[in-house]
């Protein structure tokens, strides 16, 4: 063997899922999206109550950790824990090869593997995997193929129009957006339409290699999600640092960013969306939110006009500031038409004052 690196069972499973994905992960692309992190947490919880076991076959340089192995003398029963969002979970071949690789290692360690199964944590039952299904995979050969892919300077080709890409956490890193646009059948996974919540536990939001990264406070966990799997971001923490690149990356990918502390204050929507789309979303909001947003917008507008008026004609400043303050004192319990009528009246009064000051300041 020209390359003797150790291969993990996870590498073999990734290779069977997609050789290109193995190459990307071995070249620094982080496969840990929000869903994978959640999966890892489920595993952590499971591992506490089961018997994980490290397995290996030094002869071929393969090792891994099986979620649960029950041993009775030299008889071993393997169980791997998985979750699934499908009503009827299906065992894919990259999971079968994982069990085949554990079986291979345990056999090399002198055990007789009597059974292998997947326990669905989301459904509460086990699916047995037959020897026949596992025999399809030549584990030593696959281990060597992993080495070849990981040592290569060039990546294996993109899978073409393959359903695996829709569930792949590396789709953003793997496929340039032009390919996604030109081939709409290949789309980023939207398994749970994740909304990123930037709350008090988040210190910083940034972007890297097609992912949005949320860094936790005080050295807390970093979460990373491909932009394609995020449907929007809600900012609740006014002190979080959000890089311009992160906001642009979301907006350019057609996502909304909503800023709100207590209630929505504002939102940033993609320019390419027609105005009607934004209006439709506002119309769908309940009356109190619509009144609140209208009040905030008009207050900001009158405030800007007041700043300009103060600079041009200080004697008019008090009047326009009074209109601005009146915006916030409209009774929010008024019916919406009465509320907006008062609001627009103040907006109109401010505009009249503003333009009279601006026009009279122009040279004649
Ligand atoms: S997006 Fe498709 S081709 Fe690319 S790594 Fe994932 S599964 Fe492989």
Short mmCIF file of C-alpha atoms and ligand atoms in Angstrom, two decimals:
data_model
loop_
_atom_site.label_atom_id
_atom_site.label_comp_id
_atom_site.label_asym_id
_atom_site.label_seq_id
_atom_site.Cartn_x
_atom_site.Cartn_y
_atom_site.Cartn_z
CA UNK A 1 0.00 0.00 0.00
CA UNK A 2 1.42 3.38 -0.98
CA UNK A 3 -0.67 5.18 1.67
CA UNK A 4 -0.98 3.44 5.04
CA UNK A 5 -3.28 5.94 6.75
CA UNK A 6 -5.83 4.58 9.21
CA UNK A 7 -9.35 4.51 7.83
CA UNK A 8 -12.45 4.80 9.99
CA UNK A 9 -15.70 2.94 9.54
CA UNK A 10 -17.27 6.35 9.09
CA UNK A 11 -14.90 7.00 6.14
CA UNK A 12 -16.06 3.76 4.52
CA UNK A 13 -19.73 4.66 5.03
CA UNK A 14 -19.13 8.12 3.55
CA UNK A 15 -17.31 6.61 0.58
CA UNK A 16 -20.26 4.33 -0.15
CA UNK A 17 -22.65 7.28 0.22
CA UNK A 18 -20.57 9.35 -2.21
CA UNK A 19 -16.80 9.21 -2.92
CA UNK A 20 -16.79 12.93 -3.58
CA UNK A 21 -18.20 13.60 -0.12
CA UNK A 22 -15.37 11.60 1.42
CA UNK A 23 -12.85 13.61 -0.58
CA UNK A 24 -14.46 16.90 0.50
CA UNK A 25 -14.52 15.94 4.19
CA UNK A 26 -10.92 14.77 4.08
CA UNK A 27 -10.00 18.11 2.49
CA UNK A 28 -11.37 20.25 5.28
CA UNK A 29 -15.06 20.66 4.49
CA UNK A 30 -17.03 20.33 7.68
CA UNK A 31 -20.03 18.04 7.22
CA UNK A 32 -21.55 19.08 10.54
CA UNK A 33 -24.74 20.92 9.79
CA UNK A 34 -27.44 21.58 12.35
CA UNK A 35 -29.06 18.21 11.68
CA UNK A 36 -25.81 16.33 12.03
CA UNK A 37 -25.07 18.12 15.30
CA UNK A 38 -28.50 17.11 16.52
CA UNK A 39 -27.78 13.53 15.44
CA UNK A 40 -24.52 13.58 17.35
CA UNK A 41 -26.34 14.79 20.45
CA UNK A 42 -28.80 11.92 20.13
CA UNK A 43 -25.88 9.54 19.88
CA UNK A 44 -24.29 11.05 22.98
CA UNK A 45 -27.49 10.48 24.88
CA UNK A 46 -27.77 6.91 23.62
CA UNK A 47 -24.14 6.12 24.28
CA UNK A 48 -24.57 6.81 27.99
CA UNK A 49 -27.03 3.94 28.40
CA UNK A 50 -25.60 1.41 25.94
CA UNK A 51 -22.30 -0.31 25.42
CA UNK A 52 -20.31 1.36 22.69
CA UNK A 53 -17.31 -0.64 21.62
CA UNK A 54 -14.17 0.27 19.74
CA UNK A 55 -13.45 -2.19 16.98
CA UNK A 56 -10.48 -2.54 14.67
CA UNK A 57 -8.66 -4.66 12.14
CA UNK A 58 -4.99 -3.64 12.16
CA UNK A 59 -4.32 -5.86 9.15
CA UNK A 60 -6.23 -3.49 6.87
CA UNK A 61 -5.89 -0.33 8.99
CA UNK A 62 -9.59 0.05 9.80
CA UNK A 63 -11.16 1.07 13.09
CA UNK A 64 -14.39 2.51 14.46
CA UNK A 65 -16.76 2.66 17.39
CA UNK A 66 -20.00 0.75 17.24
CA UNK A 67 -22.92 2.34 19.14
CA UNK A 68 -23.75 -0.85 21.02
CA UNK A 69 -22.32 -4.35 21.10
CA UNK A 70 -23.61 -7.04 23.43
CA UNK A 71 -21.05 -9.76 24.04
CA UNK A 72 -21.80 -13.24 25.33
CA UNK A 73 -18.52 -15.12 25.50
CA UNK A 74 -17.35 -14.80 21.87
CA UNK A 75 -20.81 -14.09 20.40
CA UNK A 76 -21.44 -10.47 19.46
CA UNK A 77 -24.68 -8.68 18.56
CA UNK A 78 -24.27 -5.26 16.96
CA UNK A 79 -26.75 -2.40 17.19
CA UNK A 80 -26.30 0.96 15.50
CA UNK A 81 -28.54 3.88 16.52
CA UNK A 82 -30.07 6.04 13.82
CA UNK A 83 -32.80 8.61 13.53
CA UNK A 84 -35.06 9.18 10.55
CA UNK A 85 -37.62 11.80 9.60
CA UNK A 86 -39.47 9.33 7.34
CA UNK A 87 -42.66 7.65 8.48
CA UNK A 88 -41.14 4.32 7.48
CA UNK A 89 -37.36 4.47 7.91
CA UNK A 90 -35.27 2.75 5.27
CA UNK A 91 -31.77 1.38 5.84
CA UNK A 92 -29.55 2.84 3.14
CA UNK A 93 -26.48 1.08 1.81
CA UNK A 94 -24.04 3.41 3.59
CA UNK A 95 -25.57 2.23 6.87
CA UNK A 96 -25.43 -1.43 5.83
CA UNK A 97 -21.75 -1.05 4.95
CA UNK A 98 -21.16 0.53 8.36
CA UNK A 99 -22.55 -2.62 10.01
CA UNK A 100 -20.58 -4.79 7.58
CA UNK A 101 -17.39 -2.96 8.58
CA UNK A 102 -18.12 -3.42 12.31
CA UNK A 103 -18.81 -7.09 11.66
CA UNK A 104 -15.54 -7.38 9.74
CA UNK A 105 -13.53 -5.84 12.59
CA UNK A 106 -15.23 -7.89 15.30
CA UNK A 107 -14.60 -11.05 13.29
CA UNK A 108 -10.93 -10.05 12.99
CA UNK A 109 -10.90 -9.60 16.79
CA UNK A 110 -12.08 -13.21 17.24
CA UNK A 111 -15.83 -12.70 17.75
CA UNK A 112 -18.64 -14.43 15.94
CA UNK A 113 -21.19 -11.80 14.94
CA UNK A 114 -24.63 -13.32 15.36
CA UNK A 115 -26.78 -10.32 14.46
CA UNK A 116 -26.64 -6.75 13.27
CA UNK A 117 -29.46 -4.25 13.55
CA UNK A 118 -30.37 -0.59 13.36
CA UNK A 119 -32.34 0.81 16.31
CA UNK A 120 -34.47 3.75 15.18
CA UNK A 121 -34.36 6.26 18.01
CA UNK A 122 -37.14 8.24 16.37
CA UNK A 123 -39.47 5.26 16.00
CA UNK A 124 -38.54 2.99 18.89
CA UNK A 125 -37.95 -0.24 17.03
CA UNK A 126 -35.12 -2.20 15.41
CA UNK A 127 -34.57 -3.28 11.81
CA UNK A 128 -32.38 -6.35 11.40
CA UNK A 129 -29.73 -6.34 8.69
CA UNK A 130 -29.07 -9.78 7.23
CA UNK A 131 -25.65 -11.34 6.61
CA UNK A 132 -26.70 -11.53 2.99
CA UNK A 133 -27.09 -7.73 2.80
CA UNK A 134 -23.73 -7.13 4.49
CA UNK A 135 -21.94 -9.76 2.36
CA UNK A 136 -22.44 -7.51 -0.67
CA UNK A 137 -19.64 -5.28 0.62
CA UNK A 138 -15.97 -6.20 0.42
CA UNK A 139 -14.73 -4.24 3.43
CA UNK A 140 -10.94 -4.59 2.82
CA UNK A 141 -11.37 -3.44 -0.77
CA UNK A 142 -13.54 -0.47 0.25
CA UNK A 143 -11.02 0.50 2.93
CA UNK A 144 -8.30 0.64 0.32
CA UNK A 145 -10.53 2.65 -2.03
CA UNK A 146 -11.06 5.20 0.76
CA UNK A 147 -7.29 5.62 1.00
CA UNK A 148 -7.09 6.23 -2.71
CA UNK A 149 -9.78 8.92 -2.61
CA UNK A 150 -8.39 10.65 0.48
CA UNK A 151 -4.85 10.74 -0.91
CA UNK A 152 -5.93 12.05 -4.30
CA UNK A 153 -5.27 15.64 -5.38
CA UNK A 154 -8.40 15.67 -7.47
CA UNK A 155 -11.97 15.14 -6.36
CA UNK A 156 -14.24 12.41 -7.71
CA UNK A 157 -16.94 13.76 -10.03
CA UNK A 158 -20.20 15.27 -8.82
CA UNK A 159 -23.07 12.81 -8.78
CA UNK A 160 -25.43 13.75 -11.56
CA UNK A 161 -29.07 14.31 -10.80
CA UNK A 162 -28.82 12.00 -7.83
CA UNK A 163 -31.30 12.06 -4.94
CA UNK A 164 -28.41 11.67 -2.48
CA UNK A 165 -27.42 15.27 -3.18
CA UNK A 166 -30.72 16.53 -1.79
CA UNK A 167 -29.85 15.08 1.62
CA UNK A 168 -26.14 15.86 1.54
CA UNK A 169 -24.79 18.32 4.10
CA UNK A 170 -21.97 19.30 1.73
CA UNK A 171 -24.12 20.25 -1.24
CA UNK A 172 -23.20 23.94 -0.93
CA UNK A 173 -19.48 23.22 -0.87
CA UNK A 174 -19.74 20.56 -3.53
CA UNK A 175 -21.85 22.11 -6.23
CA UNK A 176 -21.36 25.63 -7.53
CA UNK A 177 -24.59 27.58 -7.46
CA UNK A 178 -24.60 27.79 -11.29
CA UNK A 179 -25.05 24.02 -11.36
CA UNK A 180 -27.91 24.25 -8.92
CA UNK A 181 -29.55 26.92 -11.04
CA UNK A 182 -28.97 25.15 -14.35
CA UNK A 183 -30.15 21.85 -12.96
CA UNK A 184 -33.09 22.60 -10.70
CA UNK A 185 -33.64 18.92 -10.02
CA UNK A 186 -30.60 19.05 -7.74
CA UNK A 187 -31.56 21.24 -4.83
CA UNK A 188 -30.05 21.87 -1.42
CA UNK A 189 -31.60 19.82 1.32
CA UNK A 190 -34.42 21.52 3.19
CA UNK A 191 -35.05 18.71 5.59
CA UNK A 192 -36.46 20.86 8.33
CA UNK A 193 -36.33 24.35 6.82
CA UNK A 194 -34.13 25.46 9.69
CA UNK A 195 -34.61 28.96 11.05
CA UNK A 196 -31.42 30.16 12.71
CA UNK A 197 -32.19 31.84 16.02
CA UNK A 198 -29.56 34.30 17.18
CA UNK A 199 -30.36 34.41 20.86
CA UNK A 200 -28.46 35.34 24.01
CA UNK A 201 -26.23 32.27 23.70
CA UNK A 202 -24.87 33.33 20.32
CA UNK A 203 -21.81 35.59 20.24
CA UNK A 204 -21.10 35.87 16.52
CA UNK A 205 -22.64 34.96 13.18
CA UNK A 206 -20.37 34.63 10.18
CA UNK A 207 -20.10 32.75 6.93
CA UNK A 208 -17.49 30.42 5.51
CA UNK A 209 -17.42 28.08 2.53
CA UNK A 210 -21.14 28.23 1.87
CA UNK A 211 -22.05 27.74 5.54
CA UNK A 212 -23.49 30.06 8.16
CA UNK A 213 -21.62 29.72 11.45
CA UNK A 214 -23.03 30.55 14.87
CA UNK A 215 -20.33 30.85 17.55
CA UNK A 216 -21.54 30.32 21.10
CA UNK A 217 -20.72 32.69 23.94
CA UNK A 218 -17.96 31.93 26.44
CA UNK A 219 -16.40 29.26 24.25
CA UNK A 220 -19.78 27.58 23.69
CA UNK A 221 -20.45 25.22 20.81
CA UNK A 222 -20.20 26.44 17.22
CA UNK A 223 -23.05 25.43 14.95
CA UNK A 224 -22.66 25.43 11.21
CA UNK A 225 -25.33 24.97 8.57
CA UNK A 226 -25.14 25.06 4.78
CA UNK A 227 -26.87 28.22 3.60
CA UNK A 228 -29.05 26.07 1.35
CA UNK A 229 -30.56 24.36 4.39
CA UNK A 230 -31.44 27.58 6.17
CA UNK A 231 -34.73 29.25 5.40
CA UNK A 232 -34.14 32.41 7.42
CA UNK A 233 -32.59 33.98 10.48
CA UNK A 234 -34.22 35.64 13.47
CA UNK A 235 -31.99 37.99 15.47
CA UNK A 236 -33.06 38.29 19.09
CA UNK A 237 -29.70 39.21 20.59
CA UNK A 238 -28.88 42.87 19.90
CA UNK A 239 -25.32 42.34 21.12
CA UNK A 240 -24.44 39.49 18.77
CA UNK A 241 -21.88 40.34 16.10
CA UNK A 242 -23.34 39.58 12.68
CA UNK A 243 -20.92 40.02 9.82
CA UNK A 244 -22.09 41.86 6.72
CA UNK A 245 -20.97 38.86 4.65
CA UNK A 246 -23.29 36.59 6.63
CA UNK A 247 -26.29 38.85 6.06
CA UNK A 248 -25.44 39.27 2.37
CA UNK A 249 -24.94 35.53 1.95
CA UNK A 250 -28.41 34.88 3.34
CA UNK A 251 -30.10 37.70 1.44
CA UNK A 252 -28.45 36.78 -1.85
CA UNK A 253 -29.64 33.21 -1.34
CA UNK A 254 -33.22 34.44 -1.00
CA UNK A 255 -33.57 34.23 2.80
CA UNK A 256 -35.20 36.63 5.21
CA UNK A 257 -33.45 38.11 8.21
CA UNK A 258 -35.86 39.30 10.90
CA UNK A 259 -34.72 41.56 13.71
CA UNK A 260 -36.86 41.56 16.79
CA UNK A 261 -36.48 41.83 20.49
CA UNK A 262 -39.82 41.12 22.01
CA UNK A 263 -41.62 41.94 18.76
CA UNK A 264 -40.38 42.10 15.17
CA UNK A 265 -38.62 45.43 14.62
CA UNK A 266 -37.60 45.09 11.00
CA UNK A 267 -36.75 42.57 8.38
CA UNK A 268 -34.37 42.39 5.48
CA UNK A 269 -35.72 40.65 2.43
CA UNK A 270 -34.00 39.70 -0.81
CA UNK A 271 -34.14 42.47 -3.42
CA UNK A 272 -34.92 39.96 -6.13
CA UNK A 273 -38.22 39.08 -4.51
CA UNK A 274 -41.09 41.13 -5.87
CA UNK A 275 -42.49 43.73 -3.47
CA UNK A 276 -45.75 41.89 -3.50
CA UNK A 277 -44.10 39.00 -1.70
CA UNK A 278 -43.04 41.19 1.20
CA UNK A 279 -46.43 42.83 1.35
CA UNK A 280 -48.12 39.44 1.37
CA UNK A 281 -46.03 38.40 4.36
CA UNK A 282 -46.90 41.61 6.17
CA UNK A 283 -50.56 41.17 5.35
CA UNK A 284 -50.41 37.70 6.85
CA UNK A 285 -49.05 39.09 10.13
CA UNK A 286 -51.60 39.83 12.82
CA UNK A 287 -52.98 43.32 13.31
CA UNK A 288 -50.83 44.22 16.33
CA UNK A 289 -47.62 43.35 14.45
CA UNK A 290 -48.69 45.33 11.39
CA UNK A 291 -49.51 48.36 13.55
CA UNK A 292 -46.23 47.98 15.40
CA UNK A 293 -44.13 47.79 12.21
CA UNK A 294 -45.98 50.72 10.62
CA UNK A 295 -45.42 52.80 13.74
CA UNK A 296 -41.69 51.97 13.81
CA UNK A 297 -41.25 52.78 10.13
CA UNK A 298 -43.05 56.10 10.32
CA UNK A 299 -41.31 57.04 13.56
CA UNK A 300 -37.93 56.45 11.88
CA UNK A 301 -38.99 58.45 8.83
CA UNK A 302 -40.22 61.43 10.88
CA UNK A 303 -37.09 61.25 13.03
CA UNK A 304 -34.92 61.54 9.90
CA UNK A 305 -36.99 64.46 8.64
CA UNK A 306 -36.70 66.14 12.06
CA UNK A 307 -32.90 65.87 11.92
CA UNK A 308 -32.83 67.61 8.56
CA UNK A 309 -35.35 70.27 9.63
CA UNK A 310 -33.31 71.05 12.76
CA UNK A 311 -30.25 71.66 10.59
CA UNK A 312 -32.11 73.88 8.11
CA UNK A 313 -34.52 75.76 10.35
CA UNK A 314 -34.09 75.29 14.11
CA UNK A 315 -37.28 77.24 14.76
CA UNK A 316 -39.33 74.46 13.13
CA UNK A 317 -37.54 71.65 14.93
CA UNK A 318 -39.78 71.59 18.01
CA UNK A 319 -42.93 71.18 15.91
CA UNK A 320 -41.64 68.25 13.90
CA UNK A 321 -40.18 66.56 16.99
CA UNK A 322 -43.63 66.85 18.54
CA UNK A 323 -45.12 65.01 15.55
CA UNK A 324 -42.45 62.31 15.91
CA UNK A 325 -43.25 61.83 19.60
CA UNK A 326 -46.97 61.72 18.83
CA UNK A 327 -46.32 58.67 16.62
CA UNK A 328 -45.35 56.63 19.68
CA UNK A 329 -48.25 57.85 21.77
CA UNK A 330 -51.06 56.58 19.53
CA UNK A 331 -53.11 54.08 21.51
CA UNK A 332 -52.10 50.63 20.15
CA UNK A 333 -55.50 49.25 21.17
CA UNK A 334 -57.32 51.38 18.60
CA UNK A 335 -58.87 49.48 15.68
CA UNK A 336 -56.38 49.16 12.85
CA UNK A 337 -58.09 51.61 10.46
CA UNK A 338 -58.33 54.27 13.18
CA UNK A 339 -54.73 53.62 14.27
CA UNK A 340 -53.33 53.88 10.73
CA UNK A 341 -55.44 56.95 9.99
CA UNK A 342 -53.82 58.77 12.94
CA UNK A 343 -50.41 57.44 11.94
CA UNK A 344 -50.69 58.57 8.33
CA UNK A 345 -52.04 61.92 9.51
CA UNK A 346 -48.85 62.47 11.53
CA UNK A 347 -46.72 61.23 8.62
CA UNK A 348 -48.47 63.69 6.30
CA UNK A 349 -48.08 66.55 8.79
CA UNK A 350 -44.38 65.82 9.10
CA UNK A 351 -43.93 65.63 5.31
CA UNK A 352 -45.70 68.97 4.83
CA UNK A 353 -43.47 70.66 7.40
CA UNK A 354 -40.33 68.98 6.09
CA UNK A 355 -40.90 69.94 2.46
CA UNK A 356 -41.86 73.50 3.33
CA UNK A 357 -38.55 73.89 5.20
CA UNK A 358 -36.52 72.17 2.49
CA UNK A 359 -38.13 74.16 -0.33
CA UNK A 360 -37.73 77.47 1.45
CA UNK A 361 -34.05 76.67 1.99
CA UNK A 362 -33.43 76.27 -1.73
CA UNK A 363 -31.75 79.21 -3.48
CA UNK A 364 -34.25 81.29 -5.44
S1 LIG B 1 -23.71 17.01 -3.08
FE1 LIG B 1 -23.91 15.04 -4.15
S2 LIG B 1 -22.02 14.83 -5.34
FE2 LIG B 1 -21.67 16.40 -3.81
S3 LIG B 1 -20.73 15.37 -2.09
FE3 LIG B 1 -22.90 15.44 -1.70
S4 LIG B 1 -23.74 13.54 -2.50
FE4 LIG B 1 -21.69 13.81 -3.37
#
